[in-house]
Tab-separated table of C-alpha atoms and ligand atoms in Angstrom:
chain	number	residue	atom	x	y	z
A	1	MET	CA	120.285	85.855	129.131
A	2	ILE	CA	121.367	84.504	125.734
A	3	THR	CA	117.830	85.131	124.460
A	4	LEU	CA	118.304	88.759	125.481
A	5	GLY	CA	121.593	88.791	123.559
A	6	PHE	CA	119.772	87.589	120.431
A	7	PHE	CA	117.174	90.306	120.984
A	8	ALA	CA	119.917	92.959	121.078
A	9	LEU	CA	121.621	91.455	118.010
A	10	GLY	CA	118.276	91.557	116.179
A	11	LEU	CA	117.757	95.220	117.090
A	12	ILE	CA	121.169	96.163	115.690
A	13	LEU	CA	120.853	94.038	112.544
A	14	GLY	CA	117.274	95.278	112.101
A	15	SER	CA	118.655	98.795	111.895
A	16	PHE	CA	121.107	97.606	109.216
A	17	TYR	CA	118.296	95.823	107.306
A	18	ASN	CA	116.408	99.124	107.127
A	19	VAL	CA	119.456	100.578	105.398
A	20	VAL	CA	119.743	97.560	103.049
A	21	GLY	CA	116.014	97.625	102.217
A	22	LEU	CA	116.139	101.345	101.454
A	23	ARG	CA	119.445	101.544	99.593
A	24	VAL	CA	119.736	98.375	97.494
A	25	PRO	CA	116.578	99.031	95.398
A	26	ALA	CA	117.819	102.594	94.826
A	27	GLY	CA	121.158	101.240	93.591
A	28	GLU	CA	123.091	102.832	96.478
A	29	SER	CA	125.972	101.384	98.467
A	30	ILE	CA	125.018	99.875	101.829
A	31	VAL	CA	128.221	101.079	103.557
A	32	ALA	CA	128.809	104.593	102.230
A	33	PRO	CA	127.749	107.315	102.813
A	34	PRO	CA	127.117	106.851	106.559
A	35	SER	CA	123.523	107.126	107.784
A	36	HIS	CA	122.066	110.572	107.310
A	37	CYS	CA	118.722	112.327	107.501
A	38	PRO	CA	117.115	111.800	104.058
A	39	HIS	CA	115.540	115.251	104.336
A	40	CYS	CA	118.357	117.631	105.360
A	41	GLY	CA	121.296	115.289	104.746
A	42	ARG	CA	122.865	115.802	108.178
A	43	ARG	CA	124.976	112.839	109.270
A	44	LEU	CA	123.479	111.003	112.255
A	45	SER	CA	125.367	110.931	115.543
A	46	ALA	CA	126.190	107.689	117.344
A	47	LEU	CA	123.328	108.294	119.764
A	48	GLU	CA	120.864	108.681	116.898
A	49	LEU	CA	121.887	105.297	115.537
A	50	VAL	CA	120.791	103.398	118.642
A	51	PRO	CA	117.888	101.209	117.444
A	52	VAL	CA	114.348	101.984	118.658
A	53	PHE	CA	115.486	104.200	121.581
A	54	SER	CA	116.763	106.939	119.288
A	55	TYR	CA	113.340	107.056	117.639
A	56	LEU	CA	111.612	107.412	121.009
A	57	PHE	CA	114.238	109.863	122.245
A	58	LEU	CA	113.908	112.033	119.114
A	59	LYS	CA	110.104	111.716	119.246
A	60	GLY	CA	110.086	110.533	115.647
A	61	GLN	CA	111.655	113.566	114.013
A	62	CYS	CA	115.052	114.809	112.819
A	63	ARG	CA	116.813	116.925	115.465
A	64	THR	CA	117.831	119.618	112.946
A	65	CYS	CA	115.150	119.864	110.284
A	66	ARG	CA	112.238	118.303	112.216
A	67	ALA	CA	111.391	116.053	109.269
A	68	LYS	CA	109.272	113.119	110.426
A	69	ILE	CA	111.022	109.748	110.693
A	70	SER	CA	108.813	106.863	109.575
A	71	ALA	CA	107.643	104.602	112.408
A	72	LEU	CA	108.381	101.703	110.050
A	73	TYR	CA	112.098	101.793	110.960
A	74	PRO	CA	111.858	101.321	114.738
A	75	ALA	CA	109.055	98.804	114.096
A	76	ILE	CA	111.365	96.746	111.854
A	77	GLU	CA	114.191	96.948	114.421
A	78	LEU	CA	111.906	95.786	117.189
A	79	ALA	CA	110.425	93.025	115.006
A	80	VAL	CA	113.851	91.627	114.055
A	81	GLY	CA	114.881	91.753	117.738
A	82	LEU	CA	111.780	89.793	118.728
A	83	LEU	CA	112.115	87.320	115.831
A	84	PHE	CA	115.759	86.602	116.730
A	85	ALA	CA	114.897	86.147	120.418
A	86	TRP	CA	111.946	83.911	119.515
A	87	ALA	CA	114.071	81.782	117.162
A	88	PHE	CA	116.675	81.148	119.868
A	89	HIS	CA	114.004	80.533	122.502
A	90	ARG	CA	112.354	77.907	120.284
A	91	LEU	CA	115.391	76.269	118.683
A	92	GLY	CA	118.339	76.826	121.045
A	93	TRP	CA	121.709	76.057	119.427
A	94	ALA	CA	120.142	73.713	116.825
A	95	PRO	CA	121.542	73.757	113.257
A	96	GLU	CA	118.166	75.209	112.152
A	97	LEU	CA	118.842	78.370	114.168
A	98	ALA	CA	121.072	79.883	111.466
A	99	ALA	CA	118.400	79.380	108.792
A	100	ALA	CA	115.719	80.852	111.081
A	101	LEU	CA	117.847	83.983	111.665
A	102	ALA	CA	118.581	84.288	107.939
A	103	LEU	CA	114.872	83.907	107.153
A	104	ALA	CA	113.942	86.681	109.622
A	105	SER	CA	116.614	88.863	107.995
A	106	LEU	CA	115.338	88.259	104.462
A	107	LEU	CA	111.734	88.953	105.500
A	108	ALA	CA	112.692	92.240	107.215
A	109	ILE	CA	114.637	93.493	104.186
A	110	VAL	CA	111.937	92.682	101.604
A	111	PHE	CA	109.322	94.192	103.939
A	112	VAL	CA	111.146	97.548	103.969
A	113	SER	CA	112.035	97.453	100.296
A	114	ASP	CA	108.519	96.598	99.117
A	115	VAL	CA	106.857	99.213	101.357
A	116	ALA	CA	109.332	101.910	100.281
A	117	TYR	CA	109.586	101.119	96.538
A	118	MET	CA	106.980	98.415	95.711
A	119	LEU	CA	109.982	96.350	94.698
A	120	ILE	CA	111.840	93.216	95.821
A	121	PRO	CA	115.338	93.452	94.302
A	122	ASP	CA	116.720	90.338	92.555
A	123	LYS	CA	120.103	91.085	94.134
A	124	ILE	CA	118.699	90.496	97.618
A	125	LEU	CA	116.874	87.315	96.596
A	126	LEU	CA	120.013	85.931	94.924
A	127	VAL	CA	122.230	86.663	97.930
A	128	PHE	CA	119.775	84.941	100.261
A	129	ALA	CA	119.190	82.002	97.892
A	130	ALA	CA	122.956	81.390	97.861
A	131	LEU	CA	123.107	81.825	101.634
A	132	PHE	CA	120.343	79.257	102.224
A	133	VAL	CA	121.985	76.699	99.917
A	134	ALA	CA	125.320	77.217	101.727
A	135	LEU	CA	123.626	76.944	105.129
A	136	ASN	CA	121.862	73.734	104.176
A	137	ALA	CA	125.238	72.283	103.198
A	138	CYS	CA	126.937	73.288	106.491
A	139	LEU	CA	124.079	73.435	109.027
A	140	PRO	CA	121.350	71.292	107.441
A	141	PHE	CA	117.823	72.503	108.124
A	142	ARG	CA	115.917	70.568	105.432
A	143	PRO	CA	116.398	67.486	103.192
A	144	TRP	CA	117.554	68.678	99.748
A	145	GLU	CA	114.658	67.132	97.803
A	146	ASP	CA	112.092	68.815	100.077
A	147	ALA	CA	113.948	72.114	99.656
A	148	PHE	CA	113.995	71.896	95.848
A	149	ILE	CA	110.387	70.681	95.560
A	150	GLY	CA	109.442	73.487	97.966
A	151	SER	CA	111.214	75.958	95.744
A	152	ALA	CA	109.368	74.672	92.652
A	153	VAL	CA	105.993	74.783	94.444
A	154	GLY	CA	106.874	78.239	95.782
A	155	PHE	CA	107.495	79.419	92.250
A	156	LEU	CA	104.673	77.668	90.379
A	157	LEU	CA	101.749	78.420	92.689
A	158	PRO	CA	102.068	82.241	92.718
A	159	TYR	CA	103.056	82.090	89.028
A	160	ALA	CA	99.753	80.348	88.261
A	161	VAL	CA	97.916	82.960	90.340
A	162	ALA	CA	99.690	85.735	88.398
A	163	VAL	CA	98.636	84.193	85.074
A	164	VAL	CA	95.022	83.689	86.168
A	165	SER	CA	94.695	87.114	87.823
A	166	ARG	CA	96.651	88.837	85.013
A	167	GLY	CA	99.496	90.217	87.058
A	168	LYS	CA	97.920	90.817	90.470
A	169	MET	CA	100.928	88.960	91.825
A	170	GLY	CA	104.232	90.707	91.067
A	171	GLY	CA	107.348	89.049	89.678
A	172	GLY	CA	109.231	89.896	92.873
A	173	ASP	CA	106.602	88.128	94.973
A	174	ILE	CA	106.876	84.998	92.798
A	175	LYS	CA	110.670	84.881	93.083
A	176	LEU	CA	110.460	85.538	96.819
A	177	PHE	CA	108.141	82.527	97.229
A	178	ALA	CA	110.617	80.385	95.263
A	179	VAL	CA	113.355	81.263	97.783
A	180	LEU	CA	110.956	80.763	100.698
A	181	GLY	CA	109.998	77.339	99.338
A	182	PHE	CA	113.610	76.232	99.638
A	183	VAL	CA	113.670	77.267	103.310
A	184	LEU	CA	110.185	76.097	104.288
A	185	GLY	CA	109.787	72.922	102.193
A	186	TRP	CA	106.775	72.157	100.021
A	187	LYS	CA	104.160	71.744	102.784
A	188	ASN	CA	105.015	74.893	104.677
A	189	VAL	CA	105.405	77.051	101.585
A	190	LEU	CA	101.800	76.130	100.741
A	191	VAL	CA	100.786	77.167	104.263
A	192	ALA	CA	102.810	80.388	103.860
A	193	PHE	CA	101.132	81.127	100.533
A	194	PHE	CA	97.593	80.733	101.847
A	195	LEU	CA	98.368	82.559	105.096
A	196	SER	CA	99.782	85.555	103.214
A	197	ALA	CA	96.710	85.689	100.970
A	198	PHE	CA	94.568	85.498	104.113
A	199	PHE	CA	96.535	88.238	105.928
A	200	GLY	CA	96.456	90.355	102.781
A	201	ALA	CA	92.682	90.051	102.534
A	202	VAL	CA	92.012	90.663	106.240
A	203	ILE	CA	94.585	93.380	106.943
A	204	GLY	CA	94.238	94.959	103.483
A	205	GLY	CA	90.457	94.911	103.856
A	206	ALA	CA	90.683	96.509	107.306
A	207	GLY	CA	93.099	99.153	105.975
A	208	LEU	CA	90.706	99.891	103.145
A	209	ALA	CA	87.770	100.196	105.553
A	210	ALA	CA	89.786	102.484	107.849
A	211	GLY	CA	90.779	104.633	104.882
A	212	MET	CA	94.499	103.889	105.394
A	213	ILE	CA	94.755	102.200	101.989
A	214	LYS	CA	93.254	103.707	98.858
A	215	ARG	CA	91.147	101.552	96.576
A	216	GLY	CA	92.696	100.801	93.219
A	217	LYS	CA	96.164	101.806	94.447
A	218	PRO	CA	98.670	98.941	94.292
A	219	MET	CA	99.506	97.561	97.719
A	220	PRO	CA	102.902	96.078	98.610
A	221	PHE	CA	102.364	92.372	99.210
A	222	ALA	CA	105.733	91.461	100.772
A	223	PRO	CA	104.626	92.480	104.296
A	224	PHE	CA	101.887	89.829	104.123
A	225	ILE	CA	104.273	87.273	102.640
A	226	ALA	CA	106.651	88.034	105.520
A	227	LEU	CA	103.899	87.438	108.087
A	228	GLY	CA	102.730	84.259	106.354
A	229	ALA	CA	106.215	82.828	105.890
A	230	TRP	CA	107.260	83.518	109.457
A	231	ALA	CA	104.082	81.951	110.867
A	232	ALA	CA	104.477	78.947	108.545
A	233	SER	CA	108.114	78.458	109.550
A	234	PHE	CA	107.201	77.949	113.204
A	235	PHE	CA	103.565	76.814	113.131
A	236	GLY	CA	103.215	75.399	109.603
A	237	THR	CA	102.979	71.774	110.700
A	238	ASP	CA	100.367	72.607	113.368
A	239	ILE	CA	98.337	74.635	110.864
A	240	TRP	CA	98.619	71.859	108.257
A	241	ASN	CA	97.486	69.173	110.727
A	242	TRP	CA	94.702	71.325	112.123
A	243	TYR	CA	93.383	72.077	108.618
A	244	PHE	CA	93.337	68.467	107.417
A	245	HIS	CA	91.913	67.265	110.709
A	246	PHE	CA	89.217	69.927	110.359
A	247	LEU	CA	88.442	68.734	106.804
A	248	SER	CA	88.215	65.065	107.768
A	249	ASP	CA	85.831	65.690	110.708
B	1	ZN	ZN1	116.933	116.298	108.895
């Protein structure tokens, strides 16, 4: 029952994170003006603001101008709902729950922002960095030295990749990994880094083969970082142990 409550909370916040991810990089306020159709500008009714269902109900288009609504938005809402429910299911009322919810929130926002603008705004990273430090002080989720070493590893590894590959890794991605390192610790941020590279290669490669991604066109990397970081946050230790066991066999 409470898990269902977290699912509903995630759906509603997911809808808000779409707004944050779309407006902050554009330098717009996240509270005003109220949600409107980006195509015809008509203000959305209360019914049209219901997460996921409104998309299904409207069949993915604006009621007035018939402009298509991107499937990304209901997908983000649903994903945040599921991530919140999963976090509560796994952690219960543990102090780590707050950090897990904040992490899911950060990942959803940078996902939207990077897909829409190829950009991860510093403002968002700074707000979340401050939030994670405050959370670790009130509801500890990680020893401080592991958090700070994680942050350093999270910064240096993608930075080295950016230097070697001459900028294939964006500055936003590097800073995002630094924040993620604080949350995940040094072991799991390594797992997150390699998982996101793996997801990027597999999913990006499949998208290229299917013609959904054009060769030579820059691809937003935050969606893969989001996948990698989320998987590492819950399964990082298992993946780490499995990998080193596999190597020592
Ligand atoms: Zn419209």
